[in-house]
């Protein structure tokens, strides 16, 4: 089945630093979503992308839908302690197919 | 606030003893999903309902069943839980935007139920 390669698997950064993570796929997706999951909670939708090349921001978060439709990245600027968690990318081929999740990026922020 | 609610948040059951997890939503979304998430892994889709139409993933064990009595509620039944079924179970919803079974995206997740099997 389809798989998403999400990297890095984990990262440790200093508070205030910028963060970048990405997802790549061997096949095309027509929708990309980014979720954040805190320990013991469900994933929370951060950003949804629907068009190739689209760049969307949500506060300190910015995500882009790659022009090839096979990748997406998420940037977090000026990280703060509450950014700690696991970030998942998810892709969808078309409206009738389920989401395919990446394996997640575990972010740790050192104050 | 509109939301996805899961009860209970923590469930302990015995090996082989049937257990039911519940999910309710106030979003009035027509699609509801059940995912299984094991530690340090991505959510794995078990099945979903499009309105009353049930869609099972090919690799979902028969041990897992689901019911959706109305738009707001959906249940996950595990008929004979094994130790390997211990996991976080996540319910999610989405709204079909164009009425043609499209737009299975922008899924909103509940807080999850953590299942322990003794």
GROMACS .gro file of C-alpha atoms in nm:
model
  229
    1UNK     CA    1   0.000   0.000   0.000
    2UNK     CA    2   0.092   0.365  -0.008
    3UNK     CA    3   0.344   0.486   0.242
    4UNK     CA    4   0.457   0.824   0.357
    5UNK     CA    5   0.815   0.885   0.461
    6UNK     CA    6   0.819   1.144   0.735
    7UNK     CA    7   1.142   1.294   0.862
    8UNK     CA    8   1.303   1.353   1.091
    9UNK     CA    9   1.175   1.082   1.322
   10UNK     CA   10   1.258   1.297   1.623
   11UNK     CA   11   1.424   1.627   1.697
   12UNK     CA   12   1.546   1.821   1.996
   13UNK     CA   13   1.561   2.197   1.962
   14UNK     CA   14   1.617   2.500   2.178
   15UNK     CA   15   1.325   2.724   2.259
   16UNK     CA   16   1.308   3.003   2.003
   17UNK     CA   17   1.454   2.800   1.718
   18UNK     CA   18   1.273   2.731   1.396
   19UNK     CA   19   1.172   2.375   1.306
   20UNK     CA   20   1.123   2.206   0.974
   21UNK     CA   21   0.985   1.859   0.900
   22UNK     CA   22   0.867   1.696   0.582
   23UNK     CA   23   0.684   1.409   0.425
   24UNK     CA   24   0.752   1.244   0.093
   25UNK     CA   25   0.562   0.986  -0.104
   26UNK     CA   26   0.638   0.766  -0.400
   27UNK     CA   27   0.294   0.841  -0.537
   28UNK     CA   28   0.075   1.145  -0.576
   29UNK     CA   29  -0.159   1.280  -0.314
   30UNK     CA   30  -0.420   1.543  -0.380
   31UNK     CA   31  -0.462   1.651  -0.019
   32UNK     CA   32  -0.205   1.692   0.256
   33UNK     CA   33  -0.288   1.740   0.621
   34UNK     CA   34  -0.070   1.810   0.923
   35UNK     CA   35  -0.173   1.701   1.273
   36UNK     CA   36  -0.021   1.746   1.620
   37UNK     CA   37  -0.075   1.488   1.891
   38UNK     CA   38  -0.008   1.550   2.258
   39UNK     CA   39   0.053   1.252   2.488
   40UNK     CA   40  -0.270   1.070   2.571
   41UNK     CA   41  -0.478   1.284   2.335
   42UNK     CA   42  -0.612   1.256   1.983
   43UNK     CA   43  -0.445   1.428   1.686
   44UNK     CA   44  -0.543   1.789   1.632
   45UNK     CA   45  -0.561   1.925   1.279
   46UNK     CA   46  -0.311   2.206   1.223
   47UNK     CA   47  -0.317   2.277   0.851
   48UNK     CA   48  -0.495   2.134   0.545
   49UNK     CA   49  -0.357   2.176   0.191
   50UNK     CA   50  -0.559   2.115  -0.124
   51UNK     CA   51  -0.362   2.256  -0.417
   52UNK     CA   52  -0.016   2.177  -0.547
   53UNK     CA   53   0.218   2.462  -0.460
   54UNK     CA   54  -0.017   2.595  -0.193
   55UNK     CA   55   0.152   2.763   0.102
   56UNK     CA   56  -0.065   2.805   0.411
   57UNK     CA   57   0.006   2.955   0.752
   58UNK     CA   58  -0.158   2.909   1.089
   59UNK     CA   59   0.007   3.138   1.340
   60UNK     CA   60   0.370   3.030   1.373
   61UNK     CA   61   0.308   2.727   1.153
   62UNK     CA   62   0.355   2.723   0.777
   63UNK     CA   63   0.298   2.426   0.550
   64UNK     CA   64   0.340   2.376   0.178
   65UNK     CA   65   0.194   2.130  -0.069
   66UNK     CA   66   0.479   2.029  -0.298
   67UNK     CA   67   0.445   2.112  -0.665
   68UNK     CA   68   0.500   1.747  -0.762
   69UNK     CA   69   0.214   1.643  -0.528
   70UNK     CA   70   0.452   1.393  -0.370
   71UNK     CA   71   0.572   1.593  -0.074
   72UNK     CA   72   0.481   1.847   0.191
   73UNK     CA   73   0.668   2.029   0.463
   74UNK     CA   74   0.576   2.192   0.790
   75UNK     CA   75   0.772   2.475   0.946
   76UNK     CA   76   0.734   2.605   1.300
   77UNK     CA   77   0.892   2.940   1.374
   78UNK     CA   78   1.018   3.057   1.713
   79UNK     CA   79   0.939   2.732   1.893
   80UNK     CA   80   0.794   2.739   2.244
   81UNK     CA   81   0.764   2.462   2.505
   82UNK     CA   82   0.401   2.388   2.418
   83UNK     CA   83   0.508   2.289   2.066
   84UNK     CA   84   0.626   1.961   2.217
   85UNK     CA   85   0.441   1.663   2.075
   86UNK     CA   86   0.423   1.430   1.778
   87UNK     CA   87   0.351   1.582   1.438
   88UNK     CA   88   0.189   1.363   1.175
   89UNK     CA   89   0.151   1.429   0.809
   90UNK     CA   90  -0.135   1.261   0.623
   91UNK     CA   91  -0.207   1.237   0.255
   92UNK     CA   92  -0.518   1.153   0.062
   93UNK     CA   93  -0.523   1.040  -0.298
   94UNK     CA   94  -0.881   1.128  -0.378
   95UNK     CA   95  -1.213   1.182  -0.211
   96UNK     CA   96  -1.297   0.815  -0.179
   97UNK     CA   97  -0.972   0.694  -0.030
   98UNK     CA   98  -0.872   0.701   0.338
   99UNK     CA   99  -0.592   0.912   0.478
  100UNK     CA  100  -0.242   0.768   0.476
  101UNK     CA  101  -0.040   0.878   0.778
  102UNK     CA  102   0.331   0.927   0.814
  103UNK     CA  103   0.503   0.772   1.115
  104UNK     CA  104   0.531   1.104   1.293
  105UNK     CA  105   0.802   1.346   1.404
  106UNK     CA  106   0.854   1.367   1.779
  107UNK     CA  107   0.948   1.723   1.874
  108UNK     CA  108   1.115   1.811   2.201
  109UNK     CA  109   1.179   2.173   2.296
  110UNK     CA  110   1.449   2.255   2.547
  111UNK     CA  111   1.382   2.571   2.744
  112UNK     CA  112  -1.833   2.389   2.134
  113UNK     CA  113  -1.881   2.134   1.857
  114UNK     CA  114  -1.663   1.836   1.924
  115UNK     CA  115  -1.589   1.465   1.913
  116UNK     CA  116  -1.634   1.290   2.248
  117UNK     CA  117  -1.505   0.949   2.342
  118UNK     CA  118  -1.603   0.749   2.647
  119UNK     CA  119  -1.449   0.617   2.849
  120UNK     CA  120  -1.104   0.776   2.824
  121UNK     CA  121  -0.951   0.469   2.985
  122UNK     CA  122  -1.088   0.117   2.966
  123UNK     CA  123  -0.952  -0.196   3.128
  124UNK     CA  124  -1.082  -0.533   3.020
  125UNK     CA  125  -0.987  -0.894   3.063
  126UNK     CA  126  -0.849  -1.117   2.795
  127UNK     CA  127  -1.143  -1.248   2.594
  128UNK     CA  128  -1.407  -1.029   2.762
  129UNK     CA  129  -1.610  -0.824   2.513
  130UNK     CA  130  -1.571  -0.451   2.537
  131UNK     CA  131  -1.747  -0.157   2.373
  132UNK     CA  132  -1.601   0.186   2.316
  133UNK     CA  133  -1.823   0.479   2.230
  134UNK     CA  134  -1.792   0.795   2.028
  135UNK     CA  135  -2.030   1.084   1.988
  136UNK     CA  136  -2.007   1.402   1.786
  137UNK     CA  137  -2.183   1.734   1.783
  138UNK     CA  138  -2.037   1.839   1.447
  139UNK     CA  139  -2.318   1.678   1.248
  140UNK     CA  140  -2.058   1.514   1.024
  141UNK     CA  141  -2.177   1.232   0.804
  142UNK     CA  142  -1.855   1.029   0.808
  143UNK     CA  143  -1.719   0.862   1.122
  144UNK     CA  144  -1.398   0.661   1.156
  145UNK     CA  145  -1.233   0.428   1.404
  146UNK     CA  146  -0.855   0.410   1.424
  147UNK     CA  147  -0.623   0.196   1.632
  148UNK     CA  148  -0.299   0.358   1.745
  149UNK     CA  149  -0.024   0.167   1.920
  150UNK     CA  150   0.260   0.329   2.103
  151UNK     CA  151   0.490   0.541   1.886
  152UNK     CA  152   0.297   0.449   1.572
  153UNK     CA  153   0.067   0.632   1.336
  154UNK     CA  154  -0.310   0.580   1.360
  155UNK     CA  155  -0.430   0.277   1.166
  156UNK     CA  156  -0.776   0.292   1.011
  157UNK     CA  157  -1.002   0.005   1.111
  158UNK     CA  158  -1.325   0.107   0.936
  159UNK     CA  159  -1.550   0.401   0.867
  160UNK     CA  160  -1.914   0.484   0.815
  161UNK     CA  161  -2.034   0.706   0.536
  162UNK     CA  162  -2.379   0.783   0.675
  163UNK     CA  163  -2.504   0.429   0.740
  164UNK     CA  164  -2.277   0.264   0.487
  165UNK     CA  165  -2.009   0.059   0.660
  166UNK     CA  166  -1.663   0.040   0.502
  167UNK     CA  167  -1.422  -0.212   0.647
  168UNK     CA  168  -1.048  -0.202   0.584
  169UNK     CA  169  -0.924  -0.524   0.431
  170UNK     CA  170  -0.682  -0.601   0.712
  171UNK     CA  171  -0.915  -0.527   1.003
  172UNK     CA  172  -0.962  -0.845   1.208
  173UNK     CA  173  -1.312  -0.989   1.241
  174UNK     CA  174  -1.275  -0.941   1.615
  175UNK     CA  175  -1.350  -0.573   1.558
  176UNK     CA  176  -1.705  -0.467   1.481
  177UNK     CA  177  -1.881  -0.134   1.470
  178UNK     CA  178  -2.231   0.008   1.500
  179UNK     CA  179  -2.367   0.346   1.410
  180UNK     CA  180  -2.724   0.378   1.537
  181UNK     CA  181  -2.758   0.743   1.434
  182UNK     CA  182  -2.556   1.035   1.295
  183UNK     CA  183  -2.416   1.133   1.632
  184UNK     CA  184  -2.303   0.803   1.777
  185UNK     CA  185  -2.067   0.529   1.672
  186UNK     CA  186  -1.949   0.226   1.870
  187UNK     CA  187  -1.647   0.000   1.847
  188UNK     CA  188  -1.703  -0.353   1.970
  189UNK     CA  189  -1.411  -0.584   2.036
  190UNK     CA  190  -1.561  -0.928   2.069
  191UNK     CA  191  -1.271  -1.113   2.228
  192UNK     CA  192  -0.988  -0.877   2.316
  193UNK     CA  193  -0.638  -1.017   2.303
  194UNK     CA  194  -0.323  -0.874   2.455
  195UNK     CA  195  -0.230  -0.740   2.113
  196UNK     CA  196  -0.544  -0.527   2.105
  197UNK     CA  197  -0.418  -0.302   2.383
  198UNK     CA  198  -0.390   0.037   2.220
  199UNK     CA  199  -0.535   0.385   2.193
  200UNK     CA  200  -0.858   0.384   1.993
  201UNK     CA  201  -0.938   0.705   1.815
  202UNK     CA  202  -1.269   0.815   1.671
  203UNK     CA  203  -1.272   1.078   1.399
  204UNK     CA  204  -1.533   1.253   1.188
  205UNK     CA  205  -1.543   1.441   0.863
  206UNK     CA  206  -1.801   1.608   0.648
  207UNK     CA  207  -1.851   1.513   0.289
  208UNK     CA  208  -1.837   1.849   0.118
  209UNK     CA  209  -1.994   1.774  -0.214
  210UNK     CA  210  -2.232   1.490  -0.148
  211UNK     CA  211  -2.059   1.258  -0.390
  212UNK     CA  212  -1.866   1.061  -0.129
  213UNK     CA  213  -1.576   1.293  -0.179
  214UNK     CA  214  -1.368   1.499   0.058
  215UNK     CA  215  -1.274   1.231   0.311
  216UNK     CA  216  -1.036   1.482   0.458
  217UNK     CA  217  -1.018   1.734   0.739
  218UNK     CA  218  -1.083   1.461   0.988
  219UNK     CA  219  -1.141   1.578   1.342
  220UNK     CA  220  -1.031   1.339   1.613
  221UNK     CA  221  -1.165   1.270   1.957
  222UNK     CA  222  -0.932   1.243   2.259
  223UNK     CA  223  -0.916   0.865   2.232
  224UNK     CA  224  -0.983   0.571   2.461
  225UNK     CA  225  -0.681   0.388   2.594
  226UNK     CA  226  -0.760   0.019   2.620
  227UNK     CA  227  -0.570  -0.209   2.855
  228UNK     CA  228  -0.615  -0.586   2.827
  229UNK     CA  229  -0.524  -0.791   3.132
   0.00000   0.00000   0.00000
